XYZ file of C-alpha atoms in Angstrom:
530
model
C -32.107 15.097 32.158
C -30.703 18.368 31.146
C -27.798 18.487 28.588
C -25.653 21.059 26.806
C -26.801 21.179 23.247
C -24.546 23.530 21.080
C -25.001 26.694 23.384
C -28.252 25.605 24.880
C -29.512 23.538 27.758
C -31.908 20.990 26.833
C -33.612 17.925 28.344
C -34.923 14.769 26.383
C -38.771 14.612 26.066
C -38.422 10.913 26.434
C -36.344 8.850 28.948
C -35.694 5.928 26.572
C -32.363 5.658 24.645
C -32.320 6.699 21.153
C -30.275 4.351 18.904
C -29.124 5.575 15.368
C -29.241 3.295 12.593
C -26.314 5.300 11.071
C -23.477 3.738 13.357
C -25.555 1.741 15.857
C -24.368 3.911 18.794
C -26.353 5.954 21.400
C -27.323 9.340 20.265
C -25.679 11.596 22.770
C -26.117 15.373 22.461
C -23.132 15.889 24.511
C -21.013 14.636 21.441
C -23.189 16.802 18.950
C -20.629 19.600 18.364
C -18.311 17.174 16.601
C -20.726 16.718 13.797
C -19.763 20.233 12.539
C -16.322 19.068 11.541
C -17.902 16.491 9.002
C -20.734 18.929 7.788
C -23.528 16.548 9.265
C -25.767 19.216 10.963
C -28.442 21.043 9.391
C -30.623 23.474 11.453
C -34.250 24.476 10.246
C -36.503 27.034 11.822
C -39.742 25.359 11.013
C -41.913 27.773 12.343
C -44.323 27.602 9.335
C -44.424 23.764 9.368
C -42.117 21.171 7.778
C -39.625 23.246 5.482
C -39.668 22.239 1.906
C -35.723 22.584 2.057
C -35.658 19.815 4.524
C -35.975 17.069 1.983
C -32.860 18.420 0.063
C -31.098 18.122 3.376
C -32.330 14.465 3.755
C -31.037 13.637 0.202
C -27.738 15.345 0.709
C -27.161 13.631 4.170
C -27.977 10.284 2.779
C -25.853 10.641 -0.354
C -22.727 11.954 1.777
C -21.859 11.275 5.394
C -25.337 11.239 7.241
C -26.066 13.373 10.053
C -28.764 15.395 11.903
C -31.551 17.809 10.833
C -32.731 19.768 13.775
C -35.930 21.679 13.480
C -37.103 24.289 15.800
C -33.428 25.900 16.005
C -32.125 29.247 14.313
C -28.440 29.893 13.876
C -26.973 33.387 14.609
C -24.338 34.811 12.583
C -21.790 33.867 15.158
C -22.689 30.094 14.996
C -24.691 30.090 18.187
C -28.207 28.519 18.352
C -31.586 29.946 19.635
C -34.933 28.106 19.635
C -37.811 29.241 17.423
C -40.313 28.496 19.997
C -42.071 25.377 18.737
C -44.764 24.010 21.110
C -46.011 20.414 21.458
C -48.709 20.845 18.771
C -46.223 22.054 16.272
C -43.920 19.145 16.852
C -46.873 16.690 16.774
C -47.939 18.113 13.187
C -44.270 18.161 12.080
C -43.832 14.605 12.896
C -47.112 13.465 11.145
C -46.320 15.546 7.940
C -42.672 14.304 8.063
C -43.754 10.394 8.212
C -46.364 11.053 5.527
C -43.869 12.597 3.216
C -41.031 10.265 3.750
C -43.118 7.255 3.002
C -44.427 8.878 -0.311
C -42.404 7.553 -3.075
C -43.102 10.501 -5.404
C -41.554 12.699 -2.563
C -38.431 10.502 -1.483
C -36.947 7.697 -3.357
C -36.384 5.795 -0.139
C -37.197 5.912 3.618
C -33.979 4.951 5.554
C -35.439 5.822 9.025
C -37.111 4.084 11.816
C -39.316 5.629 14.498
C -36.403 6.041 17.087
C -34.441 8.235 14.529
C -37.001 11.068 15.058
C -37.073 12.536 18.546
C -38.104 15.795 20.059
C -36.337 17.508 22.965
C -37.166 20.219 25.399
C -35.229 23.388 25.314
C -36.110 25.638 28.156
C -39.752 26.386 27.341
C -39.633 25.378 23.732
C -39.157 22.096 21.653
C -36.876 20.928 19.013
C -37.350 18.048 16.611
C -34.071 15.959 15.779
C -34.201 13.762 12.671
C -31.076 11.388 12.598
C -30.307 10.598 9.050
C -28.004 7.522 8.108
C -25.449 7.410 5.227
C -27.181 5.387 2.355
C -25.307 2.322 1.197
C -23.860 2.208 -2.181
C -26.674 -0.014 -3.360
C -29.389 2.639 -2.412
C -27.437 5.675 -3.471
C -28.483 8.004 -5.013
C -31.261 8.989 -2.758
C -33.412 11.701 -4.438
C -36.608 13.720 -4.026
C -39.698 14.565 -6.010
C -39.479 11.689 -8.222
C -36.610 13.212 -10.204
C -33.333 11.473 -10.293
C -31.212 13.909 -12.157
C -33.164 17.099 -10.824
C -33.702 15.905 -7.176
C -30.360 14.502 -6.173
C -28.356 16.448 -3.507
C -24.942 16.085 -1.596
C -23.427 17.919 1.128
C -20.175 19.817 1.656
C -18.913 22.320 3.913
C -20.843 25.171 2.238
C -24.196 23.213 2.711
C -26.489 21.129 0.357
C -26.087 21.390 -3.337
C -27.728 19.935 -6.330
C -25.609 17.215 -7.918
C -24.567 17.420 -11.432
C -25.409 14.755 -13.927
C -21.869 13.542 -13.681
C -22.182 12.784 -9.838
C -25.660 11.089 -10.183
C -24.000 8.778 -12.836
C -21.002 8.038 -10.732
C -23.335 7.039 -7.824
C -25.245 4.603 -10.268
C -22.138 2.929 -11.565
C -20.997 2.504 -7.816
C -24.667 0.835 -7.213
C -24.278 -2.096 -9.530
C -22.964 -5.537 -7.955
C -20.914 -6.021 -11.237
C -18.247 -3.207 -11.156
C -17.486 -1.212 -14.504
C -14.202 -3.070 -14.997
C -15.958 -6.219 -15.533
C -17.543 -5.233 -18.832
C -16.187 -7.374 -21.689
C -14.973 -5.164 -24.569
C -15.917 -7.063 -27.701
C -14.319 -4.328 -30.145
C -11.073 -5.084 -28.469
C -8.700 -8.005 -29.276
C -6.865 -9.912 -26.865
C -3.930 -9.943 -29.185
C -3.656 -6.141 -28.555
C -2.753 -6.451 -25.023
C 1.177 -5.915 -23.969
C 2.772 -9.165 -24.080
C 5.780 -7.847 -21.848
C 3.190 -6.701 -19.088
C 1.504 -9.922 -19.035
C 4.822 -11.661 -18.770
C 5.978 -9.630 -15.909
C 2.701 -10.074 -14.087
C 2.911 -13.860 -14.688
C 6.305 -13.883 -13.162
C 4.974 -11.984 -10.137
C 2.162 -14.450 -9.826
C 4.343 -17.454 -10.450
C 6.515 -16.573 -7.587
C 3.636 -16.188 -5.144
C 1.936 -19.418 -6.443
C 4.820 -21.697 -7.256
C 3.288 -25.024 -8.765
C -0.310 -23.829 -8.787
C -2.537 -25.075 -11.554
C -2.815 -21.687 -13.176
C 0.909 -21.337 -13.613
C 0.605 -23.992 -16.481
C -1.961 -22.177 -18.359
C -1.739 -20.395 -21.730
C -1.910 -16.631 -21.460
C -5.383 -16.616 -22.887
C -6.520 -19.155 -20.350
C -4.781 -17.573 -17.561
C -6.335 -14.019 -18.377
C -9.769 -15.355 -18.377
C -9.010 -16.831 -14.978
C -7.842 -13.785 -13.366
C -10.696 -11.547 -14.775
C -8.722 -9.868 -17.495
C -10.363 -11.503 -20.471
C -13.844 -13.304 -20.935
C -15.075 -15.891 -23.495
C -18.654 -15.234 -22.743
C -19.018 -13.143 -25.866
C -21.354 -12.951 -28.728
C -18.592 -14.390 -31.367
C -17.565 -17.091 -28.964
C -13.808 -15.650 -28.933
C -11.838 -14.445 -26.119
C -11.869 -10.566 -25.648
C -10.364 -8.367 -22.891
C -12.556 -7.055 -20.040
C -12.199 -3.367 -19.218
C -10.021 -4.600 -16.380
C -7.671 -6.472 -18.628
C -7.454 -3.365 -20.794
C -6.513 -1.222 -17.877
C -4.151 -3.599 -16.459
C -2.422 -4.936 -19.735
C -3.343 -2.686 -22.612
C -1.545 0.002 -24.609
C -2.429 3.473 -23.626
C -3.720 4.487 -26.908
C -6.138 1.585 -26.864
C -7.187 2.389 -23.331
C -8.090 5.828 -24.088
C -10.336 4.676 -26.990
C -12.613 3.189 -24.506
C -11.891 5.613 -21.463
C -10.948 8.951 -22.867
C -10.548 10.399 -19.195
C -7.842 7.660 -18.544
C -4.757 9.341 -17.352
C -1.925 8.441 -14.612
C 0.663 10.735 -13.370
C 3.418 10.534 -11.035
C 5.340 13.865 -10.223
C 8.519 13.722 -8.117
C 9.099 17.064 -6.467
C 12.323 16.448 -4.385
C 13.940 19.692 -5.179
C 11.931 23.017 -4.795
C 14.110 24.894 -7.234
C 12.697 22.837 -10.330
C 9.223 21.716 -11.364
C 9.794 18.156 -10.883
C 12.791 15.910 -10.457
C 11.138 12.958 -12.189
C 7.939 12.086 -13.771
C 6.035 9.079 -15.135
C 2.854 9.695 -16.960
C 0.875 7.435 -19.167
C 1.100 9.472 -22.389
C 4.605 9.798 -22.601
C 5.085 7.037 -25.215
C 8.061 5.381 -23.438
C 6.146 2.593 -21.844
C 2.944 0.595 -22.416
C 1.085 3.270 -20.213
C -1.193 0.610 -18.467
C -1.915 0.231 -14.816
C 0.338 -2.611 -13.961
C 3.423 -1.028 -15.653
C 2.515 2.319 -14.115
C 2.229 0.644 -10.525
C 5.592 -1.207 -11.118
C 7.484 1.849 -11.975
C 5.983 4.360 -9.423
C 6.112 1.943 -6.398
C 9.904 1.508 -6.882
C 10.473 5.393 -7.162
C 8.387 5.926 -3.997
C 10.451 3.529 -2.094
C 13.755 3.735 -3.560
C 15.220 5.868 -0.867
C 13.485 4.061 2.269
C 15.891 2.572 4.578
C 16.150 -1.081 4.809
C 17.627 -2.695 7.834
C 19.966 -5.837 7.256
C 17.673 -8.790 7.556
C 18.068 -12.460 6.481
C 15.431 -15.090 5.787
C 16.598 -18.520 4.802
C 20.043 -17.099 4.128
C 18.377 -14.430 1.597
C 18.553 -10.817 2.342
C 15.038 -9.237 2.608
C 14.790 -5.807 1.019
C 11.213 -5.157 2.234
C 9.709 -3.551 5.276
C 6.133 -2.724 6.296
C 6.673 0.770 5.288
C 7.368 -0.406 1.860
C 4.349 -2.816 1.807
C 2.194 -0.010 3.045
C 3.154 2.303 0.225
C 2.455 -0.365 -2.485
C -0.964 -0.954 -0.773
C -1.752 2.444 -0.848
C -0.705 3.028 -4.465
C -2.724 -0.034 -5.480
C -5.672 1.338 -3.595
C -5.610 4.570 -5.557
C -5.674 2.741 -9.030
C -8.246 0.181 -7.926
C -10.710 2.695 -6.547
C -10.252 5.285 -9.259
C -13.413 6.300 -11.041
C -11.978 6.143 -14.598
C -15.280 7.719 -16.133
C -14.548 10.976 -14.199
C -12.947 14.034 -15.818
C -9.842 13.911 -13.671
C -6.629 11.703 -13.545
C -4.844 9.658 -10.740
C -2.040 11.824 -9.548
C 0.787 10.577 -7.366
C 3.088 13.325 -5.818
C 6.430 12.640 -4.022
C 7.926 15.382 -1.929
C 10.767 15.209 0.675
C 8.446 15.087 3.380
C 5.235 13.476 2.243
C 3.694 11.260 -0.535
C 0.207 12.503 -1.887
C -2.098 10.126 -3.695
C -5.205 11.258 -5.296
C -7.535 9.387 -7.406
C -11.016 10.421 -8.998
C -14.226 9.222 -7.191
C -15.226 9.132 -3.485
C -14.909 6.144 -1.180
C -17.747 3.602 -1.773
C -18.108 2.511 1.797
C -17.591 5.882 3.198
C -14.596 7.519 4.927
C -15.237 6.380 8.455
C -15.783 2.857 7.442
C -12.647 2.721 5.406
C -10.623 3.995 8.336
C -12.371 1.574 10.441
C -11.619 -1.471 8.205
C -13.522 -4.715 7.998
C -15.321 -4.210 4.826
C -13.886 -4.189 1.323
C -15.801 -2.513 -1.397
C -13.325 -1.680 -4.185
C -14.659 0.393 -7.193
C -12.971 -2.174 -9.613
C -13.361 -5.478 -8.532
C -11.363 -7.284 -11.161
C -8.408 -4.815 -10.805
C -8.609 -5.477 -7.172
C -8.401 -9.295 -7.764
C -5.617 -9.013 -10.060
C -3.329 -6.934 -7.519
C -4.517 -9.309 -4.844
C -3.423 -12.379 -6.717
C 0.289 -10.951 -6.712
C -0.064 -10.064 -2.876
C -1.065 -6.631 -2.914
C -4.631 -5.559 -1.526
C -6.454 -6.761 1.572
C -9.738 -8.701 0.897
C -10.470 -8.197 4.789
C -10.652 -4.287 4.202
C -7.722 -3.747 6.645
C -5.464 -1.952 4.154
C -5.647 1.556 5.307
C -6.023 0.761 9.012
C -2.799 -1.246 8.547
C -1.216 1.686 6.928
C -2.016 3.845 10.025
C -0.634 1.208 12.239
C 2.737 1.021 10.401
C 3.042 4.811 10.243
C 2.342 4.867 14.070
C 5.060 2.126 14.571
C 7.481 3.935 12.589
C 7.038 7.055 14.664
C 5.545 9.124 11.623
C 2.937 11.759 11.567
C -0.514 10.164 11.144
C -1.702 9.949 7.542
C -4.791 11.851 6.246
C -7.498 10.811 4.005
C -9.706 13.511 2.388
C -12.686 13.502 0.103
C -13.458 16.250 -2.100
C -16.747 16.624 -4.091
C -19.248 19.286 -5.271
C -20.671 20.870 -8.212
C -17.827 22.927 -9.036
C -15.023 20.293 -8.614
C -14.605 16.649 -9.776
C -14.942 13.851 -6.907
C -11.587 12.820 -5.592
C -10.107 10.969 -2.729
C -6.605 12.051 -1.313
C -4.238 9.997 1.000
C -1.368 11.819 2.300
C 1.502 9.954 3.728
C 3.974 12.045 5.766
C 7.591 11.165 5.730
C 8.411 13.236 8.667
C 8.544 11.996 12.281
C 6.540 13.809 15.373
C 9.381 16.112 15.763
C 8.873 17.227 11.914
C 12.302 15.771 10.638
C 12.843 13.895 7.489
C 12.640 10.322 8.311
C 13.264 7.050 6.473
C 14.774 8.614 3.414
C 18.173 7.820 2.213
C 20.210 4.771 1.654
C 21.251 2.305 4.165
C 24.724 3.881 4.448
C 25.666 7.496 4.000
C 23.953 10.602 4.516
C 20.071 10.994 4.252
C 18.751 12.619 1.188
C 16.339 15.658 1.516
C 16.266 19.329 2.311
C 18.521 20.568 5.283
C 15.591 22.101 6.981
C 12.003 20.927 6.677
C 9.273 23.313 7.246
C 7.783 23.407 10.881
C 4.221 22.743 11.337
C 3.769 26.315 12.739
C 5.384 27.450 9.496
C 3.313 25.366 7.394
C -0.059 26.530 9.064
C 1.132 30.409 8.698
C 1.851 29.627 5.008
C -1.617 28.190 4.492
C -3.011 30.964 6.318
C -1.254 33.713 4.124
C -2.132 31.761 0.719
C -5.874 31.624 1.631
C -5.773 35.284 2.795
C -4.341 36.396 -0.491
C -6.578 34.413 -2.576
C -9.891 35.786 -0.746
C -8.457 39.231 -0.928
C -7.726 38.818 -4.828
C -11.247 37.475 -5.399
C -13.804 38.166 -2.662
C -16.551 35.844 -4.309
C -14.600 32.732 -4.458
C -15.854 29.696 -3.009
C -14.346 27.231 -0.628
C -14.051 24.406 -3.306
C -12.566 26.803 -5.758
C -9.941 27.885 -2.898
C -9.228 24.103 -2.484
C -8.671 23.398 -6.365
C -6.524 26.593 -6.883
C -4.134 25.838 -3.870
C -4.203 22.375 -3.866
C -5.246 22.178 -0.303
C -7.669 19.623 1.387
C -11.125 20.641 2.654
C -9.840 20.617 6.206
C -6.978 22.633 5.742
C -9.044 25.361 3.745
C -11.738 25.215 6.395
C -9.011 25.456 9.303
C -7.548 28.332 7.768
C -10.636 30.435 7.180
C -11.970 29.654 10.512
C -8.531 31.099 11.767
C -8.535 33.928 9.777
C -12.240 34.969 10.775
C -11.598 34.240 14.373
C -8.471 36.332 14.296
C -10.347 39.316 12.695
C -8.717 39.231 9.289
C -11.951 38.596 7.058
C -15.562 37.889 7.564
C -18.343 36.780 5.094
C -21.466 38.727 3.989
C -24.364 37.437 2.531
C -25.734 33.649 1.991
C -22.881 30.734 1.877
C -23.726 30.604 -1.850
C -23.483 33.935 -3.708
C -22.065 35.940 -0.769
C -18.822 37.632 -0.679
C -15.598 37.888 1.541
C -14.613 41.078 3.108
C -11.007 41.834 4.324
C -11.020 43.577 7.593
C -7.447 44.012 7.875
C -4.107 42.921 6.295
C -2.607 39.535 7.177
C 0.598 39.960 9.049
C 2.777 36.735 9.639
């Protein structure tokens, strides 16, 4: 059977179906082009045998999103492919050498493949070898090569495979453990140093939700042990806070003694003429600076202007909607899944037309699984538990899919989730919640009565894209050696926004790239005209 493969006609060398252990779906080459969007395709010429760089790609794909490695294909500058002319004897040797190497622990830390993941296909008179690589689970990551954990671990971004920094390797090792970092008991910290007002406010929320339950009658110390905020399993037999307890109820100055990178920042930018209209940050000194107090203050500010329809339950007005709950869920999700060891802060930005929530660290189960739902793998399990006990957070892993459903029901533009990682930038995950409807007008902002708050005119989708194109063009023009991750950091744009802007500029003849992906330079072919 002949199929369209990139820009080539191919036919399978075997009639059997090939099932990937990456997502348990039939491997269909007609869908292959979509892998480009998620950086899951790697082409190797393989004319001189099994390429050494193949193992870097294997490590990178395992540690990122998974994907395919295609041997026997070369890529032209315009992105089209052509076969390098592999014969049956070449492919047979490639397969033999591949399986010998991947099962050698000194070459590869773990073999995640089965026989059906390595298949050859006929392309006209030549053969190509397709190796389907799954994403490794958190228990297995990092996957590394050459028996060298720090020197042989790779990841993949939209510029190709890159060598992981020690910071990234350590982050994967932290995520690997069954006990999350926030479960650590801090014997140098005293339970007496936790903020009493924060604990009191949390217990009020807990008691309302669990009226009459046994834990409502416990002392504060007993209660903190039950919820995972403290532990009595210590060398001195005394109760000490866990890392989660310190995050949730500690004072900021004590939190930073244990976690120097800890910083939470809310920036309200509802008026474009000033830097921000409101700000809450944990180093301000006007509140405790812990996770719970930050959450309490910020979720109220984020939802303060949401419309609330008149609704009564048991004679009491309900000032809550699915949209309110979704924002609380999203905020808690950012705080619970933050990697507080990373050199980057949790940043919540509130604009008239969107809410942007960014936290350090990538998504443990992977972006695809998070959007699908059904699996909950929080980075900080005790923090997750504490939020869940007051009705925030979903054990079933349905939190993010539910947010998407609510936004769709509300008639709002679809939310977006972006992961950013690379040797030049810290790992982070960004969730954007648009506050505009499908016609790009401000939606759901303002009190129940009276005029809606917000700008008189919201930037159209066309104007927004045009602005991004101009921004990316100007930054490339001023710095021809700039990399895509650097553009993302300087402009605060997502990976997809930068990639789409660059693709458009190249397609329309404004720029082109010379030299290798790493170390090359951008060339401006003509001035950008809006």
